Each structure stands twice: as C-alpha cells, then as structure tokens.
N, CA, C and O atoms as a Tinker XYZ file with bonds, in Angstrom:
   312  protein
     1  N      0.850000   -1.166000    0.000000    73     2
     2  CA     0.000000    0.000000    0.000000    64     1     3
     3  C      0.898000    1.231000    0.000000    63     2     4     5
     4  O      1.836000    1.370000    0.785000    81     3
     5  N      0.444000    2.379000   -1.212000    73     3     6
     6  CA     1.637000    3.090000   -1.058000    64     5     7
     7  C      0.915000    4.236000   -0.178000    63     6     8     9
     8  O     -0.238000    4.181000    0.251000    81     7
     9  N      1.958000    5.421000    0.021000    73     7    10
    10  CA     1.566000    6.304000    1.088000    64     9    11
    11  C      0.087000    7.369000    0.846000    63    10    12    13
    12  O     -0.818000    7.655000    1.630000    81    11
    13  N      0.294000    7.703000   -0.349000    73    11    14
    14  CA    -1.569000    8.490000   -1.059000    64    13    15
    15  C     -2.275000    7.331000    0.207000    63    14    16    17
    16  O     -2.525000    7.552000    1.392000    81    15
    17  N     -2.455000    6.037000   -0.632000    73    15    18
    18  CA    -3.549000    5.140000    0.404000    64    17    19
    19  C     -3.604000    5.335000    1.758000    63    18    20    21
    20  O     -4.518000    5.795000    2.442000    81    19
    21  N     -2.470000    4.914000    2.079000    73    19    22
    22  CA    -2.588000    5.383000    3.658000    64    21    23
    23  C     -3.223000    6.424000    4.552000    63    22    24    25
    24  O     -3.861000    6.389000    5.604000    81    23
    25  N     -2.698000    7.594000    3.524000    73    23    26
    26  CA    -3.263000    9.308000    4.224000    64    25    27
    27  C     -4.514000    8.943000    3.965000    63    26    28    29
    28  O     -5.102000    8.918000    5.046000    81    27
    29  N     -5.407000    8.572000    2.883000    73    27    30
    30  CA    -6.597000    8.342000    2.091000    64    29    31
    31  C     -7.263000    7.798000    3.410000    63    30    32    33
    32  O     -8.163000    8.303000    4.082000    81    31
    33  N     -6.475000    6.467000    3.614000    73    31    34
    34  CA    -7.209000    5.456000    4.748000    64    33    35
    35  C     -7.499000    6.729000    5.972000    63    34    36    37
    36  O     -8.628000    7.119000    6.266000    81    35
    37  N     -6.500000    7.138000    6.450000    73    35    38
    38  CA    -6.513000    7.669000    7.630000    64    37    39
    39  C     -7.255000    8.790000    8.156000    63    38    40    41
    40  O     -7.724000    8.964000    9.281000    81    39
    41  N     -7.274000    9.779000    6.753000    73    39    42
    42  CA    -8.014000   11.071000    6.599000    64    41    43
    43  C     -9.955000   10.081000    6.917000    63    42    44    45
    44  O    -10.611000   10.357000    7.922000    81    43
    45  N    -10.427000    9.124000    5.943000    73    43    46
    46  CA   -11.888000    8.379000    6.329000    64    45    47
    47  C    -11.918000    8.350000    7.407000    63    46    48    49
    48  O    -12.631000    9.028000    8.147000    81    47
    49  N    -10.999000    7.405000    7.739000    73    47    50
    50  CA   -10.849000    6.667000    9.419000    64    49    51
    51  C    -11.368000    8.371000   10.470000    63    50    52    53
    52  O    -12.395000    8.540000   11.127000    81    51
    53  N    -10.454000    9.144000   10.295000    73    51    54
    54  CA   -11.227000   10.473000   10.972000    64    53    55
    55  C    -12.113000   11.011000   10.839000    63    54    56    57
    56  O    -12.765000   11.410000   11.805000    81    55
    57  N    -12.481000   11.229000    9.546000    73    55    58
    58  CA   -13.863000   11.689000    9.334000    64    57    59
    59  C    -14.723000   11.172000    9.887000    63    58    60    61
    60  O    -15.633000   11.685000   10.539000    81    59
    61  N    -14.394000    9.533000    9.557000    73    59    62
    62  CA   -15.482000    8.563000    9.551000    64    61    63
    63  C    -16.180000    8.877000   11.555000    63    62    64    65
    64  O    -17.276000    9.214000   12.004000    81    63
    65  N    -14.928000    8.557000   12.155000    73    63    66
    66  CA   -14.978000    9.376000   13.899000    64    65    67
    67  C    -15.603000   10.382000   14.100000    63    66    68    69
    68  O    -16.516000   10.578000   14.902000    81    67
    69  N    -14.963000   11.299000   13.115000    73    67    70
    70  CA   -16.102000   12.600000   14.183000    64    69    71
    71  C    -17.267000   12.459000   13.576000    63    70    72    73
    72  O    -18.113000   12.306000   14.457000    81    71
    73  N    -17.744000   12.433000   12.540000    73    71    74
    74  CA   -19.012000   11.813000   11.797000    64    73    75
    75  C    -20.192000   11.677000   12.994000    63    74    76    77
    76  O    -21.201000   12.333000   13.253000    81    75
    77  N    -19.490000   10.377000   13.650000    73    75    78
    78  CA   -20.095000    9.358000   14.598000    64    77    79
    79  C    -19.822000    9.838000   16.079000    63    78    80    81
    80  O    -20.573000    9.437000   16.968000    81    79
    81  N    -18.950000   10.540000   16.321000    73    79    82
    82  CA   -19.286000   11.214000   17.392000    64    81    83
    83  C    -20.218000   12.625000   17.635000    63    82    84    85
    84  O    -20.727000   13.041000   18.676000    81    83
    85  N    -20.236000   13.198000   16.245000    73    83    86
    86  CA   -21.537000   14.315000   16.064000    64    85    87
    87  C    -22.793000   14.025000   16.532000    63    86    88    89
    88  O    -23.545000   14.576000   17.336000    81    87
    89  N    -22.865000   12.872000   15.741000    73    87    90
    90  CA   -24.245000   11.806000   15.907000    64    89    91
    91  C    -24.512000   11.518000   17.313000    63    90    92    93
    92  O    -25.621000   11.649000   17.830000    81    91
    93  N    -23.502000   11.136000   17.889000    73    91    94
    94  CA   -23.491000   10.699000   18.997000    64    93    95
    95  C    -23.763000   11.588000   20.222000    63    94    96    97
    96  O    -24.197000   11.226000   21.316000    81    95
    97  N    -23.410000   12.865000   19.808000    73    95    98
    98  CA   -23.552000   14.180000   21.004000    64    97    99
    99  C    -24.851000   14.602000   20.741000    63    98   100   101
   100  O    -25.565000   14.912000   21.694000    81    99
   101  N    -25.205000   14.654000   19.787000    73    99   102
   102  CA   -27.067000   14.864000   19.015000    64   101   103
   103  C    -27.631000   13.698000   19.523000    63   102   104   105
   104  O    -28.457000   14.133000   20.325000    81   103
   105  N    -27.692000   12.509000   19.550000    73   103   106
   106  CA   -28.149000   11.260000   19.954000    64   105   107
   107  C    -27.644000   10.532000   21.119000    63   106   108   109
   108  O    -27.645000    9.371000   20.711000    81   107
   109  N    -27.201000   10.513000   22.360000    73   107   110
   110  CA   -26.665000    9.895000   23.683000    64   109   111
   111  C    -27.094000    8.441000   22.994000    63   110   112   113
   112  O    -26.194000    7.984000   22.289000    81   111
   113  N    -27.850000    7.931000   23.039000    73   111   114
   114  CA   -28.045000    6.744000   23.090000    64   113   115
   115  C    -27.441000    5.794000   21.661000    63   114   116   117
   116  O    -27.129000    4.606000   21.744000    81   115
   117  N    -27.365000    6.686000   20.282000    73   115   118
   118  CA   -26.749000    6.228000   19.372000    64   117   119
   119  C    -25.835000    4.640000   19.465000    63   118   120   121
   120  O    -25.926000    3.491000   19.032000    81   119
   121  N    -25.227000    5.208000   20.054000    73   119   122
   122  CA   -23.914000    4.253000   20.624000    64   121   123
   123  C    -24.495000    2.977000   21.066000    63   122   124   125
   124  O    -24.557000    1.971000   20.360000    81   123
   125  N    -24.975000    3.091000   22.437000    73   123   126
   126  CA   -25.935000    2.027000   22.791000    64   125   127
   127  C    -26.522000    0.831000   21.732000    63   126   128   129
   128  O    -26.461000   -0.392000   21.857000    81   127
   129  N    -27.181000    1.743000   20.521000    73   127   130
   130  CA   -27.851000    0.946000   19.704000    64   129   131
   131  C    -26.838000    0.496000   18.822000    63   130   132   133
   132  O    -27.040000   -0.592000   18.282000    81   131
   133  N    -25.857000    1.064000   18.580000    73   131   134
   134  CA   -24.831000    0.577000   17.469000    64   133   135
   135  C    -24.365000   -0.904000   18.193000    63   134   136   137
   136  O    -24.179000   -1.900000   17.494000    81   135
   137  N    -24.192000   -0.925000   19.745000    73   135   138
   138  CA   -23.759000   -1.931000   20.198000    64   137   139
   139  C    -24.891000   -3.255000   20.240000    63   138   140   141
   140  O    -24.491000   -4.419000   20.246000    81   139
   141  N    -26.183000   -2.935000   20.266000    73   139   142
   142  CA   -27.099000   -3.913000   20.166000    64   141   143
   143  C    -27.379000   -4.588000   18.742000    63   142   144   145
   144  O    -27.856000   -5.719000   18.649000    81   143
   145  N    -27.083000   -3.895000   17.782000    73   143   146
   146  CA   -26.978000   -4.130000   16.290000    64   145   147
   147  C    -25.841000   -4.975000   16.043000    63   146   148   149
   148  O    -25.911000   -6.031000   15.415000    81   147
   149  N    -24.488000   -4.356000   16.692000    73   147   150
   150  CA   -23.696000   -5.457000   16.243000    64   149   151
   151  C    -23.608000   -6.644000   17.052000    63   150   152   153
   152  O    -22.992000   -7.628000   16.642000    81   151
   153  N    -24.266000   -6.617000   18.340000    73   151   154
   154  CA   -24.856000   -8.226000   19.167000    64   153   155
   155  C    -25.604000   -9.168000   18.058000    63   154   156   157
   156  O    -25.293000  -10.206000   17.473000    81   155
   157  N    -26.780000   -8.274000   18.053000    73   155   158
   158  CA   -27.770000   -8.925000   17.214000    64   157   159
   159  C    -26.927000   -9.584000   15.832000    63   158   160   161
   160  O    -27.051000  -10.770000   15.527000    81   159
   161  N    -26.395000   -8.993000   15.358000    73   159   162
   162  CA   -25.872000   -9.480000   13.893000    64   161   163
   163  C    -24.666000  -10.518000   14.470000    63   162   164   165
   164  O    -24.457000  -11.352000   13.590000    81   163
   165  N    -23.835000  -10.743000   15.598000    73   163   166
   166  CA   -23.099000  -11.726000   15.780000    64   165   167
   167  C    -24.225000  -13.047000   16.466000    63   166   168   169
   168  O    -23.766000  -14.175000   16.647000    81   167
   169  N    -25.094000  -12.858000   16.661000    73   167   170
   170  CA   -26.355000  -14.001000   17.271000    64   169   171
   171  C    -26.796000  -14.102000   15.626000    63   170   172   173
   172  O    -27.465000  -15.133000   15.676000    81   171
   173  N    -26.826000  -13.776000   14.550000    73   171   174
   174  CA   -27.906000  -14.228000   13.928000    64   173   175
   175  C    -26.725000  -14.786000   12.552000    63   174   176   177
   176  O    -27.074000  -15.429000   11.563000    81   175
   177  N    -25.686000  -14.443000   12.783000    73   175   178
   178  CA   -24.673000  -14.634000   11.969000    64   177   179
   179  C    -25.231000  -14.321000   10.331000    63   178   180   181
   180  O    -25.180000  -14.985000    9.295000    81   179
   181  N    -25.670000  -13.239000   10.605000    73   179   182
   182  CA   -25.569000  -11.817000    9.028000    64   181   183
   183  C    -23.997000  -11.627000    8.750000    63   182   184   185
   184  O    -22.965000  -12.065000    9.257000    81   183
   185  N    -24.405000  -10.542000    7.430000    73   183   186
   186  CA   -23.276000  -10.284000    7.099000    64   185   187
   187  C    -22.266000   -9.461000    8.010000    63   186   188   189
   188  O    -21.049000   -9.649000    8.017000    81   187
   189  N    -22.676000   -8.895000    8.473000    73   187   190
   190  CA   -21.691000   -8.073000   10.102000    64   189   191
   191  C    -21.552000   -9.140000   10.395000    63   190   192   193
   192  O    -20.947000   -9.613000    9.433000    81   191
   193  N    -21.712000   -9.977000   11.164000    73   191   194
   194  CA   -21.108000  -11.287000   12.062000    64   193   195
   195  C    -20.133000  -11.745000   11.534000    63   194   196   197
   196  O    -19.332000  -12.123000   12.388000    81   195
   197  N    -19.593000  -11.998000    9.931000    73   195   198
   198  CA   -18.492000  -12.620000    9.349000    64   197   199
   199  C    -17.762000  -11.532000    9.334000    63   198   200   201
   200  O    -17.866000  -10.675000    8.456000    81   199
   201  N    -16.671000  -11.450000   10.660000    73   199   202
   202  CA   -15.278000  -10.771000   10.495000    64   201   203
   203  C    -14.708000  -11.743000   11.795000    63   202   204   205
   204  O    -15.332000  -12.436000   12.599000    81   203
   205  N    -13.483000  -11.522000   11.658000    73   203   206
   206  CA   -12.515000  -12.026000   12.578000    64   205   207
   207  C    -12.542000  -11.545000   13.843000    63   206   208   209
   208  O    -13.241000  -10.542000   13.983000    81   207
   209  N    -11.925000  -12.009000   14.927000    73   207   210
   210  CA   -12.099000  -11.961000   16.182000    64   209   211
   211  C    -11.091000  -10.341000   16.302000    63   210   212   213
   212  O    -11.198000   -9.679000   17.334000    81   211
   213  N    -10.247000   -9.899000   15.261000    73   211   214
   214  CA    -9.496000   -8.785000   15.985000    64   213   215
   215  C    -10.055000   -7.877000   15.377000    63   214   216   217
   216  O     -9.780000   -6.739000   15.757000    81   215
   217  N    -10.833000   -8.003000   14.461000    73   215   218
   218  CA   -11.890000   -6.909000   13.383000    64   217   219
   219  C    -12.869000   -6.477000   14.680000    63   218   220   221
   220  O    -12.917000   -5.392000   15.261000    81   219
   221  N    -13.488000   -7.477000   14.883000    73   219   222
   222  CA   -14.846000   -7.089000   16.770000    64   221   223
   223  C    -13.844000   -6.718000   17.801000    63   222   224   225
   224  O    -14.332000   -6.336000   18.865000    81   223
   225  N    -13.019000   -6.738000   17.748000    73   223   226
   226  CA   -11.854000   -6.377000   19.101000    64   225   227
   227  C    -11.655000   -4.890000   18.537000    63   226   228   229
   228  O    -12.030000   -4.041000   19.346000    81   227
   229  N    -11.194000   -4.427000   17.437000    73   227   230
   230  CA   -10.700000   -3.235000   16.947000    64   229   231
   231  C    -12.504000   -1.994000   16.685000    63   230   232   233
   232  O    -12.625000   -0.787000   16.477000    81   231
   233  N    -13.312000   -2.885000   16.811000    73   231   234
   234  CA   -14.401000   -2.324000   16.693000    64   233   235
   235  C    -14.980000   -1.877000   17.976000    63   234   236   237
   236  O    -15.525000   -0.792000   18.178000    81   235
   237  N    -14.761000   -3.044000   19.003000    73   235   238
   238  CA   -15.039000   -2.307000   20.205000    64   237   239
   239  C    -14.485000   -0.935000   20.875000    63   238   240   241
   240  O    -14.945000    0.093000   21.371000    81   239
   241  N    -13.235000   -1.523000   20.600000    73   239   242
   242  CA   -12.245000   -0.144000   21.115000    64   241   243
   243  C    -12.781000    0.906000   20.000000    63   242   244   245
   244  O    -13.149000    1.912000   20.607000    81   243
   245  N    -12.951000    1.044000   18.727000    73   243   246
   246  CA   -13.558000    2.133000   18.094000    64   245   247
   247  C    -14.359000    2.957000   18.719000    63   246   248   249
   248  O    -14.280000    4.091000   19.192000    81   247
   249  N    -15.575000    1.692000   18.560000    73   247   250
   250  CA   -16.976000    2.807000   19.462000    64   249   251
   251  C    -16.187000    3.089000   21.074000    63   250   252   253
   252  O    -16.216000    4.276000   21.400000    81   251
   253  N    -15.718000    2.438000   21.771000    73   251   254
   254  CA   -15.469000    3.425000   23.082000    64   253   255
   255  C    -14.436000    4.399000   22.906000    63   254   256   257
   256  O    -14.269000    5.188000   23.836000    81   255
   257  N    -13.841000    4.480000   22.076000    73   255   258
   258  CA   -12.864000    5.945000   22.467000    64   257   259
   259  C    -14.033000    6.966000   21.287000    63   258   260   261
   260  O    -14.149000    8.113000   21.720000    81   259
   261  N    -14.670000    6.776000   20.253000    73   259   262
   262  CA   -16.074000    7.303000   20.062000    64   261   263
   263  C    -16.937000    8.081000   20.796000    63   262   264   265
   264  O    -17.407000    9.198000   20.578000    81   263
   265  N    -17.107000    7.065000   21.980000    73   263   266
   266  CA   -18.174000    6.965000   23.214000    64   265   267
   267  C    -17.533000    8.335000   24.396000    63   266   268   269
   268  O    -18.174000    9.088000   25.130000    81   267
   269  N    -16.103000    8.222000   24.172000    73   267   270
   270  CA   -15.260000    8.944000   25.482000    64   269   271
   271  C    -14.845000   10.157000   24.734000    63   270   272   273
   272  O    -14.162000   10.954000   25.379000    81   271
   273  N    -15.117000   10.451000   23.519000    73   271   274
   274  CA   -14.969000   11.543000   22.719000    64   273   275
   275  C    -16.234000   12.614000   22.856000    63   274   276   277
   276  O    -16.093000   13.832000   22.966000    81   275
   277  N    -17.523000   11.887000   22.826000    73   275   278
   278  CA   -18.523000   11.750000   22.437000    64   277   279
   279  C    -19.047000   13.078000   24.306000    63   278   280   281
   280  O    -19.538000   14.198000   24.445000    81   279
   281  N    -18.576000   12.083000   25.172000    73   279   282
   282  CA   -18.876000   11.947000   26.660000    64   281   283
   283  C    -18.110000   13.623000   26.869000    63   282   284   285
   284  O    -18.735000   14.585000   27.314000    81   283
   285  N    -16.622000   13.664000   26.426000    73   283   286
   286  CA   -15.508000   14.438000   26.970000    64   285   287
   287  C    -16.715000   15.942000   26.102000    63   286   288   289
   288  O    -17.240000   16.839000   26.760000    81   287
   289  N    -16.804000   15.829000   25.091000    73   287   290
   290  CA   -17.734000   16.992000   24.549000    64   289   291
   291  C    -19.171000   17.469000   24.851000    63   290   292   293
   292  O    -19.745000   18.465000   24.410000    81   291
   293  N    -19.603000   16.555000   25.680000    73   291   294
   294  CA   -21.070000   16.613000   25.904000    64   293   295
   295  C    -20.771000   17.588000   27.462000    63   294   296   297
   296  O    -21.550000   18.516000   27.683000    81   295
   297  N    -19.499000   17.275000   28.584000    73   295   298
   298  CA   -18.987000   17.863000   30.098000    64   297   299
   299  C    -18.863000   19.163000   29.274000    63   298   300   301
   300  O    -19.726000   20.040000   29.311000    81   299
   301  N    -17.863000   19.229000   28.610000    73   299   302
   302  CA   -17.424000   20.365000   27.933000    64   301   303
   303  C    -18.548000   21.630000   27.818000    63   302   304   305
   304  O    -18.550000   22.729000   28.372000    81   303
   305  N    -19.567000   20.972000   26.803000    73   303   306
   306  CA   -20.472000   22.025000   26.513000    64   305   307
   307  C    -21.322000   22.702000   27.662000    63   306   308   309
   308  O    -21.860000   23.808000   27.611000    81   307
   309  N    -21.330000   21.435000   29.135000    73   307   310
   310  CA   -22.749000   22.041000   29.510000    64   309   311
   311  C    -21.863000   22.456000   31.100000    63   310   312
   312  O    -22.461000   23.037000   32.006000    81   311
C-alpha cells in the first residue's frame, strides 16, 4: 500500500470518527444501539457477524474511544 492510500485510509478513518461522534452528542443513546446491532448481527450470523475476532476487538475499542470523545464533549459544553 503506497503512502496516497494510507493518508486516504486515515483522513476516512477520521472523518469517519467525528461523523459518529456528532451523531453521537445529538443522539446519547446512538452508541448504545450501534452496540445492540452489532450483538444482534453476531447471534444471527448476518453479514456483520463474518469478520474475525481482531476486526470485533478493533471495533469495540472504536466505538469506546467514540463513546469517550462523544462523553468528553457533551462535560465540555454544559
């Protein structure tokens, strides 16, 4: 992968974050449901359910530093 890709990857990867933490300061509970969706889809083995064990490991830690982004801006404002 040459370096364009990388920045490419990395620049989404952020967007893709604050995106979802916007959502998330507009919506408290967002999060919550993102986590019951991806339960549900590892119980029913959908297409979310087929990833590897460090893909759901790297996803958890996603949504919580998300969640603690999300949290740190919500003290902030009020």
């Amino acid at each position: 992968m040459n370096d364009e890709a990388r920045a490419r990857i990395a620049a989404n990867d952020r967007l893709l974050k604050a995106v979802i933490t916007l959502l998330a300061i507009k919506d408290p509970g967002l999060l919550d449901e993102l986590d019951i969706i991806f339960a549900l889809a590892d119980e029913e083995g959908g297409a979310l359910a087929e990833t590897d064990r460090r893909t759901r490991v790297h996803l958890k830690q996603e949504l919580e530093l998300i969640r603690n982004l999300a949290s740190s801006a919500l003290e902030t404002a009020h």
